[in-house]
Short mmCIF file of C-alpha atoms in Angstrom, two decimals:
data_model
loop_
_atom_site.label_atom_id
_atom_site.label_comp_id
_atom_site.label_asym_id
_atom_site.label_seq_id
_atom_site.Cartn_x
_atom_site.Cartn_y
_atom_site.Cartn_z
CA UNK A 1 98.87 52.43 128.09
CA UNK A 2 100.91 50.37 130.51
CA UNK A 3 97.82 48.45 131.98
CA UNK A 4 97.09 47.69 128.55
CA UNK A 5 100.45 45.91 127.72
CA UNK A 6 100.01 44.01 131.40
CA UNK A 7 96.34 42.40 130.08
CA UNK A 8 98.00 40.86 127.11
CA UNK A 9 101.03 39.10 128.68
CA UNK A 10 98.73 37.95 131.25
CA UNK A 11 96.11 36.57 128.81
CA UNK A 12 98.87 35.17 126.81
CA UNK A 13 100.19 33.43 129.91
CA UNK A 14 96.76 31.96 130.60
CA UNK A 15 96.58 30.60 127.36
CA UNK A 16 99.85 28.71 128.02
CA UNK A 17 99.36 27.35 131.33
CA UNK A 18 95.91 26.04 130.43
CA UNK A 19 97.42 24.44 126.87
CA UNK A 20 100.16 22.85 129.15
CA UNK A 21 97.49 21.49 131.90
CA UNK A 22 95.35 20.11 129.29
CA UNK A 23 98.61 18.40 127.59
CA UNK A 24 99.29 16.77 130.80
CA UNK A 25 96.35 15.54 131.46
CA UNK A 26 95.85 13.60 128.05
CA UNK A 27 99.16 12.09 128.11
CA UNK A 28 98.59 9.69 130.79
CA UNK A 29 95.11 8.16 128.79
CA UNK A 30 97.08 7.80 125.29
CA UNK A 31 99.61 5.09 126.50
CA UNK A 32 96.85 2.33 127.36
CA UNK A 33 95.29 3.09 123.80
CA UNK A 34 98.27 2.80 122.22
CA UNK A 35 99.54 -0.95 124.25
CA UNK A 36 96.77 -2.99 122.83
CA UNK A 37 97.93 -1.60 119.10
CA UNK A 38 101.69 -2.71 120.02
CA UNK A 39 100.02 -6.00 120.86
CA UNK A 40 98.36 -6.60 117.78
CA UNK A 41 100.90 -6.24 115.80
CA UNK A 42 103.00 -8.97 117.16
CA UNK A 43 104.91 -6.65 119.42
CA UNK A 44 104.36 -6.56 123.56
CA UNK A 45 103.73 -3.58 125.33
CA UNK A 46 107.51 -3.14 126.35
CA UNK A 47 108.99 -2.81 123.23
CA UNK A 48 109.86 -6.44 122.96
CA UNK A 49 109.10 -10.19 120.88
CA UNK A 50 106.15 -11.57 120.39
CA UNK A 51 105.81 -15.12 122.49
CA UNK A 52 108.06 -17.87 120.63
CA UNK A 53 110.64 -15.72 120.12
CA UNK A 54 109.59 -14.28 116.53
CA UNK A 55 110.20 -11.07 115.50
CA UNK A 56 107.59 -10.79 113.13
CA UNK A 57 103.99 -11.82 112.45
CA UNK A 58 102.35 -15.21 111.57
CA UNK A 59 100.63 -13.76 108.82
CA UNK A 60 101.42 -15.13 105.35
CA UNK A 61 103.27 -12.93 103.12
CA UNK A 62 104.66 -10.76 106.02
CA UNK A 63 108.45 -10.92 106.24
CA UNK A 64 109.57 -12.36 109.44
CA UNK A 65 107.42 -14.80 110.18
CA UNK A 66 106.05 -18.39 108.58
CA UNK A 67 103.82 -18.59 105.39
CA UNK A 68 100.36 -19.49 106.13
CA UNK A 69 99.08 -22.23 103.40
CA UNK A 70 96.87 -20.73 100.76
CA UNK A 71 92.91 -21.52 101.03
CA UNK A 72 92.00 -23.41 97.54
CA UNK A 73 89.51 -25.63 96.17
CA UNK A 74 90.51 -29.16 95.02
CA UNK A 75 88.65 -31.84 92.85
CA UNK A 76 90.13 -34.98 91.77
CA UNK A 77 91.10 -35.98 87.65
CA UNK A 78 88.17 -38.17 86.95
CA UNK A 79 87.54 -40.90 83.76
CA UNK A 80 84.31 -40.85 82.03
CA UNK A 81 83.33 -41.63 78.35
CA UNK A 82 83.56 -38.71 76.09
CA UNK A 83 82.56 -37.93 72.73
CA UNK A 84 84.30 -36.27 70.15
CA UNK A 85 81.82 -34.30 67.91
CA UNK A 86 80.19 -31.42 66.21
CA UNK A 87 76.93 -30.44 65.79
CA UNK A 88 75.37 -28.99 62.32
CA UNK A 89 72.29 -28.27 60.38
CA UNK A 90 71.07 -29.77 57.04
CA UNK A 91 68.46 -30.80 55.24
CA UNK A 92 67.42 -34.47 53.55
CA UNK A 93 67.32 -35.04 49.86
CA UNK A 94 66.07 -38.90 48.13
CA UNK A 95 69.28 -40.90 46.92
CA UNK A 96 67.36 -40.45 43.30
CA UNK A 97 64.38 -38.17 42.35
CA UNK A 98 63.25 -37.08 39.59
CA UNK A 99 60.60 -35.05 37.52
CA UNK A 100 59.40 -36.69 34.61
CA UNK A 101 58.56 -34.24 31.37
CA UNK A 102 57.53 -34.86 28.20
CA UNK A 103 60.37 -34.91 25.38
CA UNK A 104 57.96 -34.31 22.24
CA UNK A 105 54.57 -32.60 22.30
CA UNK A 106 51.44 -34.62 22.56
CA UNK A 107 47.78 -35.87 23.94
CA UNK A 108 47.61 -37.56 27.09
CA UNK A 109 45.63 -41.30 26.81
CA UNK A 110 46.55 -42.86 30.04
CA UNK A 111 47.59 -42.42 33.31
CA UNK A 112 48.83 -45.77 35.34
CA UNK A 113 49.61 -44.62 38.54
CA UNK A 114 48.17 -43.18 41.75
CA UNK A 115 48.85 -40.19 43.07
CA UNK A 116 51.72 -41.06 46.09
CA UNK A 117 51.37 -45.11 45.54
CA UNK A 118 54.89 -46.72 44.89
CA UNK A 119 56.15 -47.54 41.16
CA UNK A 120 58.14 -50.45 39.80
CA UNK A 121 61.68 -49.68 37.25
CA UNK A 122 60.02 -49.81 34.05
CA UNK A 123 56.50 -49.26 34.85
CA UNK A 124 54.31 -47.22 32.47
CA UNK A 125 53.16 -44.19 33.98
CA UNK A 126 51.90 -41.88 31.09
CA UNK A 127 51.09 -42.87 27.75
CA UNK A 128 50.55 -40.28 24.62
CA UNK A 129 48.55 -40.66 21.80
CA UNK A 130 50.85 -42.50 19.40
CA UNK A 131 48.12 -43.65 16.29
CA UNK A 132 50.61 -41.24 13.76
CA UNK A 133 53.62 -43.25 15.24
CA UNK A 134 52.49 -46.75 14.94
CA UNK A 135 51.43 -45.80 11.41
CA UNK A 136 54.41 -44.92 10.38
CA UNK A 137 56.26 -47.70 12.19
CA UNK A 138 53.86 -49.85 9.93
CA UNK A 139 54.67 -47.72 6.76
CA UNK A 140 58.46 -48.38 7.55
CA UNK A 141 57.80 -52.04 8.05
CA UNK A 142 56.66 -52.30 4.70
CA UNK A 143 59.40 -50.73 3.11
CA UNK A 144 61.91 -52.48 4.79
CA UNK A 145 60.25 -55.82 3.44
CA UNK A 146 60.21 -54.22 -0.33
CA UNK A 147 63.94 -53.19 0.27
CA UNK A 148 64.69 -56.96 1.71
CA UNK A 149 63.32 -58.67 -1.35
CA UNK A 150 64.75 -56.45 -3.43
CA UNK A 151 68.51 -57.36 -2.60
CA UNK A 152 67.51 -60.70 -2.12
CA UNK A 153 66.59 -60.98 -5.68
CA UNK A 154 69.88 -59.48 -7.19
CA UNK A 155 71.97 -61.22 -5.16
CA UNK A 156 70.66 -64.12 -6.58
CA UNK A 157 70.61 -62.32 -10.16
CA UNK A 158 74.49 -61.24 -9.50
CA UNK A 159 75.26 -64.39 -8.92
CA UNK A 160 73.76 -65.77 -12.18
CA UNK A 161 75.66 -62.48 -13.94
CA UNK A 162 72.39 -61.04 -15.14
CA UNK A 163 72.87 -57.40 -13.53
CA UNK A 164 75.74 -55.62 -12.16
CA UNK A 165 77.69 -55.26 -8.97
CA UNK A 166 75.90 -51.77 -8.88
CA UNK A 167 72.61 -53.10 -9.03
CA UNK A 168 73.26 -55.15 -5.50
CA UNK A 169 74.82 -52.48 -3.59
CA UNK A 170 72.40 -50.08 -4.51
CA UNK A 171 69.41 -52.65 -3.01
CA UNK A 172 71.82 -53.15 0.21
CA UNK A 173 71.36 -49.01 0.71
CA UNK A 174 67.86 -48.74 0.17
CA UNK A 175 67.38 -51.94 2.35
CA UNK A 176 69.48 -49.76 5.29
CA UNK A 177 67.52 -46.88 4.62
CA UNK A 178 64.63 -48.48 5.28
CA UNK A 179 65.47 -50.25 8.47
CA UNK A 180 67.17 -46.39 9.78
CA UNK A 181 63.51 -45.93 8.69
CA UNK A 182 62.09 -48.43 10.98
CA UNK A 183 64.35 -47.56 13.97
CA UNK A 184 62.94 -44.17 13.97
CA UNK A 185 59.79 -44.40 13.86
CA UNK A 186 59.93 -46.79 16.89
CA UNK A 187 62.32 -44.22 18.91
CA UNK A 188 59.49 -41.90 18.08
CA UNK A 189 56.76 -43.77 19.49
CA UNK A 190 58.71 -45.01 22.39
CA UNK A 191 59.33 -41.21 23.84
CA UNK A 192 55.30 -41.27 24.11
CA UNK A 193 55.49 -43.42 26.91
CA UNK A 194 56.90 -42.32 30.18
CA UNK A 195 58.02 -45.25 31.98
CA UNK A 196 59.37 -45.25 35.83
CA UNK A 197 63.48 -44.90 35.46
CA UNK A 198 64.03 -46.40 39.44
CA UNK A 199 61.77 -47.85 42.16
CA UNK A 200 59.95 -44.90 44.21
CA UNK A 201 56.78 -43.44 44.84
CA UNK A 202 55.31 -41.29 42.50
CA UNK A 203 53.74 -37.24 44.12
CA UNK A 204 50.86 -35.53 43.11
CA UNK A 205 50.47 -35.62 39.42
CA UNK A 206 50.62 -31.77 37.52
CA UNK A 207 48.62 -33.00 34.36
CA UNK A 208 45.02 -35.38 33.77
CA UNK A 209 44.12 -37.30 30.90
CA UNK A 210 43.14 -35.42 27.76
CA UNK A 211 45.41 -32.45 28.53
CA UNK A 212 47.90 -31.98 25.72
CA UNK A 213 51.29 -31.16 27.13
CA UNK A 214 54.65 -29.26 25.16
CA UNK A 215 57.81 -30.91 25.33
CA UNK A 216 59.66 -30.58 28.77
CA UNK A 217 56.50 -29.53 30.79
CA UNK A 218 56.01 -31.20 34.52
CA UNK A 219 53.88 -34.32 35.00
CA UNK A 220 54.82 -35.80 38.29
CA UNK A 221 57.79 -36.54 40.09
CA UNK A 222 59.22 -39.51 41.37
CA UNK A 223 61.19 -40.19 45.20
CA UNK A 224 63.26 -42.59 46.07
CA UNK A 225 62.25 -42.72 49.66
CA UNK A 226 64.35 -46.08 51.05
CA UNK A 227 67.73 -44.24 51.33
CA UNK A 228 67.85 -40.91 52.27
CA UNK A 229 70.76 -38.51 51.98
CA UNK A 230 71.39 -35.44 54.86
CA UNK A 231 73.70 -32.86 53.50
CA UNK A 232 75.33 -30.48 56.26
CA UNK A 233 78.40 -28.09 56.55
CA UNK A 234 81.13 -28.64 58.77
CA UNK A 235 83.75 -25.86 59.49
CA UNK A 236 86.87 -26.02 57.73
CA UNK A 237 88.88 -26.47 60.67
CA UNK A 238 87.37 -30.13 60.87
CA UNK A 239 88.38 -31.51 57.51
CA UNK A 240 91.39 -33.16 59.61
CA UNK A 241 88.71 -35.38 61.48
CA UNK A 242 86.01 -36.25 59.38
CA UNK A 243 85.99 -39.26 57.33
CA UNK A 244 84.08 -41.78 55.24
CA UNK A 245 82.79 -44.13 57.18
CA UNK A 246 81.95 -42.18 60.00
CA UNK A 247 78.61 -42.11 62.05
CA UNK A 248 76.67 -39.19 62.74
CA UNK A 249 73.27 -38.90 64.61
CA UNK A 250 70.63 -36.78 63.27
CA UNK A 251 67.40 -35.49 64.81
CA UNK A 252 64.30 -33.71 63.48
CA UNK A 253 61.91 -31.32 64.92
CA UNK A 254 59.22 -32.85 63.45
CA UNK A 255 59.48 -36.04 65.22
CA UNK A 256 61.13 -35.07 68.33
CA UNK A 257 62.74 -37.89 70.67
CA UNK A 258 63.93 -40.03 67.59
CA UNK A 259 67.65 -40.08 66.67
CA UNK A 260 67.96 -41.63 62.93
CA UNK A 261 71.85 -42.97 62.50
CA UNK A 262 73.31 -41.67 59.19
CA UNK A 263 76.65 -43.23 57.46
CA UNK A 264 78.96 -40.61 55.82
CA UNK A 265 79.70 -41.02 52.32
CA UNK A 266 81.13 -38.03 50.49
CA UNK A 267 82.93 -35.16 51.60
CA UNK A 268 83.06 -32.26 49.01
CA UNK A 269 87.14 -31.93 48.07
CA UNK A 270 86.11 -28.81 47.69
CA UNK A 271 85.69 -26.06 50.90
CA UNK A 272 83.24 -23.42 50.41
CA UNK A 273 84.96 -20.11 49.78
CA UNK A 274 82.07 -18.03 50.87
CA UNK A 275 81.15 -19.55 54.63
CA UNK A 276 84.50 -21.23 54.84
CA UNK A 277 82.67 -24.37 55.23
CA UNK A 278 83.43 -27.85 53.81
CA UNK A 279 80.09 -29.86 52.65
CA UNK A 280 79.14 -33.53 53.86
CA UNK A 281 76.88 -36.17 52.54
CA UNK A 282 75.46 -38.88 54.96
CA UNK A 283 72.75 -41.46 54.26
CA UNK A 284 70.45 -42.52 56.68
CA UNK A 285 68.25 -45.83 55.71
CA UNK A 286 64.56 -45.04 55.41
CA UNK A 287 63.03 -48.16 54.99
CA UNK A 288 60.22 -47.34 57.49
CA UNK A 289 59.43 -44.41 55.52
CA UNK A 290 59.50 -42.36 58.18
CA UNK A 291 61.71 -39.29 56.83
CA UNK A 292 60.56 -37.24 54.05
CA UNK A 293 63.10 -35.11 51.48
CA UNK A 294 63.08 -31.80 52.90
CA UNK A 295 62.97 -32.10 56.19
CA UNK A 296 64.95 -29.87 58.60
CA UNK A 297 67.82 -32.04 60.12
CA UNK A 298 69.87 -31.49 63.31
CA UNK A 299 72.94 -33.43 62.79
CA UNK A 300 75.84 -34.79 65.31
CA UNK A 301 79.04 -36.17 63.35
CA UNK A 302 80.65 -38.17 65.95
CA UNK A 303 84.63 -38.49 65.04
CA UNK A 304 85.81 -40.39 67.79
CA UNK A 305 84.58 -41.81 71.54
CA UNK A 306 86.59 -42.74 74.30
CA UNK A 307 85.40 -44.49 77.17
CA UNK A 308 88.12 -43.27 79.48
CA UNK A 309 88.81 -40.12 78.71
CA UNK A 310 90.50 -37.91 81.68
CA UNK A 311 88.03 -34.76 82.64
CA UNK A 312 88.62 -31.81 85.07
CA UNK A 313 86.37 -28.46 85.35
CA UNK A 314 87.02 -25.68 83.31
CA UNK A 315 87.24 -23.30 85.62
CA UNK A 316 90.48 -25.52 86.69
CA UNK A 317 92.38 -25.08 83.77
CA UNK A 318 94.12 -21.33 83.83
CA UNK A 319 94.86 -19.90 80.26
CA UNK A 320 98.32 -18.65 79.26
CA UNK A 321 98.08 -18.16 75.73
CA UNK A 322 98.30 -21.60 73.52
CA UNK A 323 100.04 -23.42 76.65
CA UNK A 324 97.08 -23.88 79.52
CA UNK A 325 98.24 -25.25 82.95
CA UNK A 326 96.86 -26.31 85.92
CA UNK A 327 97.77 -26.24 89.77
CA UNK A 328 98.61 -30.12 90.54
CA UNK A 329 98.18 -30.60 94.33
CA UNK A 330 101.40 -32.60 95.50
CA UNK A 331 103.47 -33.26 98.87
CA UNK A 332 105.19 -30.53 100.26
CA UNK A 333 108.25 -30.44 101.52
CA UNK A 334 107.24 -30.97 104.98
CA UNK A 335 105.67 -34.19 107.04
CA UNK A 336 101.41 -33.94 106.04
CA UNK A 337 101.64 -30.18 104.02
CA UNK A 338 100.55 -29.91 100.96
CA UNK A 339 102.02 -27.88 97.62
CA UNK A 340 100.02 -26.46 94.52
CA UNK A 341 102.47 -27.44 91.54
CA UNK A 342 102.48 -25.68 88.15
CA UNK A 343 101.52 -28.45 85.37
CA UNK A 344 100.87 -27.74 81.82
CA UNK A 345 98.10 -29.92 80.09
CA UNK A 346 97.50 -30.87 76.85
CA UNK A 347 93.48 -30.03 76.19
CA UNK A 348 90.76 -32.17 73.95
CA UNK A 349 86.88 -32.53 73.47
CA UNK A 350 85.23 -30.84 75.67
CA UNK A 351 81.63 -31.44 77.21
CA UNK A 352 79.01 -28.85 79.43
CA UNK A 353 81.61 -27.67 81.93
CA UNK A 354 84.07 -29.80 81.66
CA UNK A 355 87.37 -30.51 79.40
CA UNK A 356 89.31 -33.76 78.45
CA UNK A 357 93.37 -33.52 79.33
CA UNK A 358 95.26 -35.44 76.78
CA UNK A 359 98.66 -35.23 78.64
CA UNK A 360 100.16 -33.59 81.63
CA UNK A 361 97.84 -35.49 84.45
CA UNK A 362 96.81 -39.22 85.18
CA UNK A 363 93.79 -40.60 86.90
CA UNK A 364 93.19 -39.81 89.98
CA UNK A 365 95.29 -36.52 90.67
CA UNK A 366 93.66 -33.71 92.45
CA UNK A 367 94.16 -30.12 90.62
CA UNK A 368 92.95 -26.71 92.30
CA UNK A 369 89.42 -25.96 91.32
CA UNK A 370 89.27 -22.52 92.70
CA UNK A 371 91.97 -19.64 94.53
CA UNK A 372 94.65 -20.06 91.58
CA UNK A 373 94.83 -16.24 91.74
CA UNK A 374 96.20 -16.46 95.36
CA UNK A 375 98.95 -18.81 94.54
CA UNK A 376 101.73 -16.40 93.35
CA UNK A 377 104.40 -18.85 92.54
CA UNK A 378 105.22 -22.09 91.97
CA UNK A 379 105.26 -24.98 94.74
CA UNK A 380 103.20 -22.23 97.35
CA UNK A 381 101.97 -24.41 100.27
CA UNK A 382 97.97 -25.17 100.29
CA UNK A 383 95.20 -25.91 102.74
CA UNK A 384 92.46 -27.69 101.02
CA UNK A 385 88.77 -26.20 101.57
CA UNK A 386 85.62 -28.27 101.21
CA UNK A 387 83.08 -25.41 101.08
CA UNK A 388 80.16 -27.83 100.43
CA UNK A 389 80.87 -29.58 103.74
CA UNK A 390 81.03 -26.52 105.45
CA UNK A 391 77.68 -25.83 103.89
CA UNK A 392 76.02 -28.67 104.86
CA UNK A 393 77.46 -28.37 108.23
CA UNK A 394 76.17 -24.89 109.00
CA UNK A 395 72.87 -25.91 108.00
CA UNK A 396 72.81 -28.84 110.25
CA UNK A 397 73.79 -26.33 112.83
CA UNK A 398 70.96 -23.97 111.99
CA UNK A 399 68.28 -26.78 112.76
CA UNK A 400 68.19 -27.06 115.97
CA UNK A 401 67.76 -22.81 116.18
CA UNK A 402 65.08 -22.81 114.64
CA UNK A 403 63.73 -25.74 116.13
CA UNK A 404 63.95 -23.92 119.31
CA UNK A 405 63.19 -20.49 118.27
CA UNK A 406 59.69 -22.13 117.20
CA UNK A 407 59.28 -23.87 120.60
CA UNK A 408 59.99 -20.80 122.12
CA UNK A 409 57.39 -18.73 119.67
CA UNK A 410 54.74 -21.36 120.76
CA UNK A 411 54.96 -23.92 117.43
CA UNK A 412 54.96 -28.05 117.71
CA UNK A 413 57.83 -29.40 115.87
CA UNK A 414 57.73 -32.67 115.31
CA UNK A 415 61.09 -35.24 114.94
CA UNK A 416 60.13 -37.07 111.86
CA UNK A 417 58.09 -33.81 109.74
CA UNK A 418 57.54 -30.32 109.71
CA UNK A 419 54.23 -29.17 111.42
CA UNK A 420 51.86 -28.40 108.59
CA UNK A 421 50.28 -25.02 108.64
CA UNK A 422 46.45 -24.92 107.95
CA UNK A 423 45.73 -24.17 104.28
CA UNK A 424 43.08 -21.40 104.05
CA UNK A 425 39.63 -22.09 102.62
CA UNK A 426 39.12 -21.06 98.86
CA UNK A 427 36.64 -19.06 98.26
CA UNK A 428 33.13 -21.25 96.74
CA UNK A 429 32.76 -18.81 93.69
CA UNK A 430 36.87 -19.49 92.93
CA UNK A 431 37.01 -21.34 90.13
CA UNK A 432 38.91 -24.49 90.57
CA UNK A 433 42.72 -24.66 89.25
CA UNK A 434 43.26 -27.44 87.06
CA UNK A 435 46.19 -29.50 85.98
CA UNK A 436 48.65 -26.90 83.61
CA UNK A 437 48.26 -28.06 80.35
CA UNK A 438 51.32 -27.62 78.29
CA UNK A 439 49.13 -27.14 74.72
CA UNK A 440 46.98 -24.18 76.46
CA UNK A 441 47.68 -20.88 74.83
CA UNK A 442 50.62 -19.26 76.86
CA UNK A 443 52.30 -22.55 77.86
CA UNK A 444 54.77 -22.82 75.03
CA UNK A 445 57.54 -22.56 77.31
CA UNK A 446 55.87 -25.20 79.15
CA UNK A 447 56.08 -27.66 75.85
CA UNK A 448 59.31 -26.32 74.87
CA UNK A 449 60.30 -27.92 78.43
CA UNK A 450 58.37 -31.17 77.69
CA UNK A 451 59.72 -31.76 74.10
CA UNK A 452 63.07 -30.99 75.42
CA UNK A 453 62.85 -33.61 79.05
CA UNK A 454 61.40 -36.59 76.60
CA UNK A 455 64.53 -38.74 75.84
CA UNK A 456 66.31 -39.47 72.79
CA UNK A 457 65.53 -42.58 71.28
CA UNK A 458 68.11 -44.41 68.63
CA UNK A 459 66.22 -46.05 65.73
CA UNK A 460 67.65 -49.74 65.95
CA UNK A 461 69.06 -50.62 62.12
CA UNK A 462 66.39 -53.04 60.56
CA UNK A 463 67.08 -56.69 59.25
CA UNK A 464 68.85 -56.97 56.08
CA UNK A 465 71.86 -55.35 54.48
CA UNK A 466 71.31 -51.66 54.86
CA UNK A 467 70.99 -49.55 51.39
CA UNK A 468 73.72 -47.23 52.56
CA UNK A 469 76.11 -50.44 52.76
CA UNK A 470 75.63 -51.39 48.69
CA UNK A 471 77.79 -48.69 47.14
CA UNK A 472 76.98 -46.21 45.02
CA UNK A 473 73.49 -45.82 42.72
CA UNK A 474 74.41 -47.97 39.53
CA UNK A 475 74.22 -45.75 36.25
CA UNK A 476 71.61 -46.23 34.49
#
C-alpha cells in the first residue's frame, strides 16, 4: 500500500518538472515574436515612442496622431448647352377632314373626282338625280309669276279705288307664298349636290354611279393634308412650362431619321382626371405631303435651351431629402492641402448622366465625383485621385513585359506593329462568309442598330408664310 502512494507523488512530480522545463524553454522564443508586433503598432521594442516623438500612429482616424487626407475623385463644373424637355407620344390628325353623306335619299348621276386627286372649295363632287327638283323649281317659278301679276294689278286697281285694301294684301301673301315656294324647291335641289366644303384631297370613294344611297350614308372623305395637327399628353406636373408658342420636335417610325418641327397651339384647360395628364395640340406644316393623319408620332416639347448651362455627374450630387449637396473641393487650411466642403445645389434639366446646377456652384469648380462616403464631416482634408491616369500608366508599364516575355518565348515584336499570327486555311468545301446583311432573317437587332446610328435630320421650314402662322381655320 505504501509503494503505491510513493508511484503517485513521484508521477505527479514528473508531471511538474517536465510542465516547468517546457515553460522555460518557450519563454525565451515568444519575446522576438512579440517585438516586431510592438513595432507595428507605432511602439519600439522597449516600451517607448515611435521616431518623431508621437505617441500614436499616422493612421487617419487614430487618436494621437495626424489625419491622413481622404482618397476621392474630382471632376471640374463644366458649361455645355442643355435642353429643357419632355418626350411624349401622339398621333397626327388633318387641321379639317371630313366625311361627306348624303342629307336626303337619292340616285347617284355623277361622280367628279378621282379617287385620292386633290379638290378645290366648292367643287362638285357627287351629283343626284334632281329631274323631280328642277320640276318643281319650274312649277314654283310659275306661280310666283301668277302671284307677281296678280298684286301688280290691284295695286294699280287700289289705287284707282276699284277693289279693297283686302284685295292687295291678300295678292302680297300669295305672292310670298309663292316665292317661300321657290326658295324651297331650290334648297331641295341644292342638297343633291355634294360640293367640296375646304381644299383637300379626296380618299377612296364608298359608293359608284347608279347606286342609290339613304340619307347620312358614307361617300368619301375629304383631308386637309397641308397642316397637320399632333396631339400628345404631357404630365400634369408640366402645365407650369408649357406654352403657346412653343416648339416641339416630332419623329416617326415610318420615316426614320427625319425630325418634322411642330408649333404648339392649344393646351386643353382641362387635365385629364383619369391618366392625370394635360392634352396638347401642335401643328406641323405638311406642305410636302409627306405626313399622313394617323401616323404614330414621337414627340419632344422643348420648353427652354440654354447654351451655358452648368453640368456635373450624377453620381456627384449626394441626396438628402429635397436639399441635395455636393462636396466642393476648396483650400485647406494649410500651405498646398486641400478640403472637401459641404455645398448645397440647386438642381435642373437633366441629360444621360449628367444634371444642370442652377445655384450653389460657378464654372469651373471641382466637386468630388466619387469617396463622399469616406468624408465624415465637413471641411475633412482630401487627396485627389486620377484613377484613369493610373490606368493608363500601368498599362504603359505592362508593355514592355510582355514585350519581353514574348522575346523570351521565341516571338518577333516589332516597334511600329504587332507581329501578325498566320491565319489558318479555310477549308475549300466552307462556304464563303459574306458581308452581314442587316435585312437577313435574324438580323433585326442588327437594323434596330442601323435605324437607330442614322442621324436625325431637321426638315428646313419651306418658303412662304407657314399655315401654322395664319391663325385659326376661318368658320365656314
Amino acid at each position: 500500500m505504501a509503494s503505491k502512494y510513493r508511484y503517485i507523488v513521484l508521477a505527479v512530480l514528473g508531471i511538474a518538472a517536465a510542465s516547468g522545463a517546457a515553460w522555460w524553454l518557450q519563454r525565451p522564443a515568444q519575446a522576438p515574436r512579440a517585438e516586431p508586433a510592438a513595432t507595428a503598432l507605432g511602439a519600439s521594442p522597449a516600451g517607448g515612442s515611435t521616431s518623431g516623438g508621437a505617441t500614436g500612429t499616422s493612421r487617419g482616424g487614430q487618436p494621437g496622431g495626424p489625419a491622413r487626407p481622404v482618397a476621392v475623385e474630382t471632376v471640374p463644373v463644366r458649361q455645355m448647352a442643355l435642353r429643357d424637355d419632355a418626350e411624349a407620344v401622339g398621333s397626327l390628325k388633318s387641321r379639317q377632314s371630313v366625311v361627306l353623306r348624303p342629307e336626303v335619299s337619292g340616285r347617284i348621276t355623277q361622280l367628279n373626282f378621282r379617287d385620292g386627286e386633290r379638290v378645290r372649295k366648292g367643287q362638285l363632287l357627287v351629283q343626284f338625280d334632281d329631274q323631280l327638283q328642277r320640276a318643281q323649281i319650274q312649277q314654283s317659278k310659275a306661280e310666283m309669276s301668277i302671284a307677281q301679276a296678280n298684286h301688280k294689278r290691284n295695286q294699280e286697281l287700289v289705287a284707282q279705288g276699284f277693289i279693297s285694301q283686302r284685295s292687295v294684301d291678300e295678292s302680297a301673301a300669295n305672292l310670298e307664298v309663292a316665292q317661300a315656294k321657290l326658295a324651297l324647291a331650290q334648297a331641295t335641289a341644292a342638297r343633291l349636290k355634294i360640293v367640296a366644303p375646304f381644299d383637300g384631297v379626296a380618299g377612296i370613294r364608298g359608293a359608284n354611279v347608279g347606286d342609290y344611297l339613304k340619307d347620312g350614308a358614307d361617300i368619301v372623305n375629304v383631308e386637309d393634308l397641308d397642316t397637320l395637327y399632333v396631339d400628345f399628353r404631357l404630365p400634369e406636373r408640366l402645365q407650369a412650362k408649357v406654352r403657346r408658342g412653343q416648339t416641339a420636335q416630332v419623329s416617326f417610325d415610318a420615316l426614320p431619321g427625319v425630325i418634322y418641327p411642330a408649333l404648339v397651339q392649344a393646351i386643353n384647360p382641362q387635365i385629364d382626371a383619369d391618366g392625370r395628364s394635360i392634352a396638347v395640340r401642335g401643328c406641323i406644316d405638311n406642305r410636302r405631303l409627306q405626313l399622313r393623319p394617323g401616323m404614330f408620332a414621337r414627340v419632344t416639347a422643348v420648353f427652354s435651351e440654354r447654351a451655358d448651362a452648368l453640368v456635373i455627374p450624377e453620381e456627384a450630387v449626394v441626396p438628402d431629402g429635397v436639399s441635395p449637396y455636393v462636396f466642393k473641393i476648396v483650400e485647406g487650411k494649410e500651405p498646398g492641402s486641400r478640403a472637401a466642403r459641404r455645398t448645397p445645389v440647386t438642381l435642373g434639366a437633366r441629360a444621360p448622366g449628367l444634371v444642370e446646377v442652377v445655384s450653389g456652384l460657378a464654372a469651373g469648380d471641382t466637386v468630388v465625383s466619387a469617396g463622399q462616403q469616406r468624408l465624415q464631416r465637413d471641411g475633412m482634408q482630401v487627396r485627389v485621385v486620377d484613377l484613369a491616369a493610373g490606368a493608363a500608366q500601368r498599362g504603359a508599364g505592362k508593355a514592355p513585359a510582355a514585350a519581353a516575355s514574348a522575346q523570351a518565348s521565341g516571338a518577333q515584336v516589332s516597334d511600329d506593329k504587332p507581329a501578325a499570327r498566320p491565319a489558318q486555311a479555310a477549308p475549300a468545301d466552307a462556304p464563303s462568309a459574306g458581308p452581314a446583311r442587316a435585312d437577313a432573317p435574324g438580323n433585326t437587332a442588327a437594323a434596330g442598330a442601323r435605324n437607330a446610328s442614322k442621324p436625325a435630320t431637321l426638315i428646313a421650314a419651306l418658303p412662304g408664310a407657314s399655315p401654322c402662322q395664319s391663325g385659326p381655320v376661318a368658320q365656314r
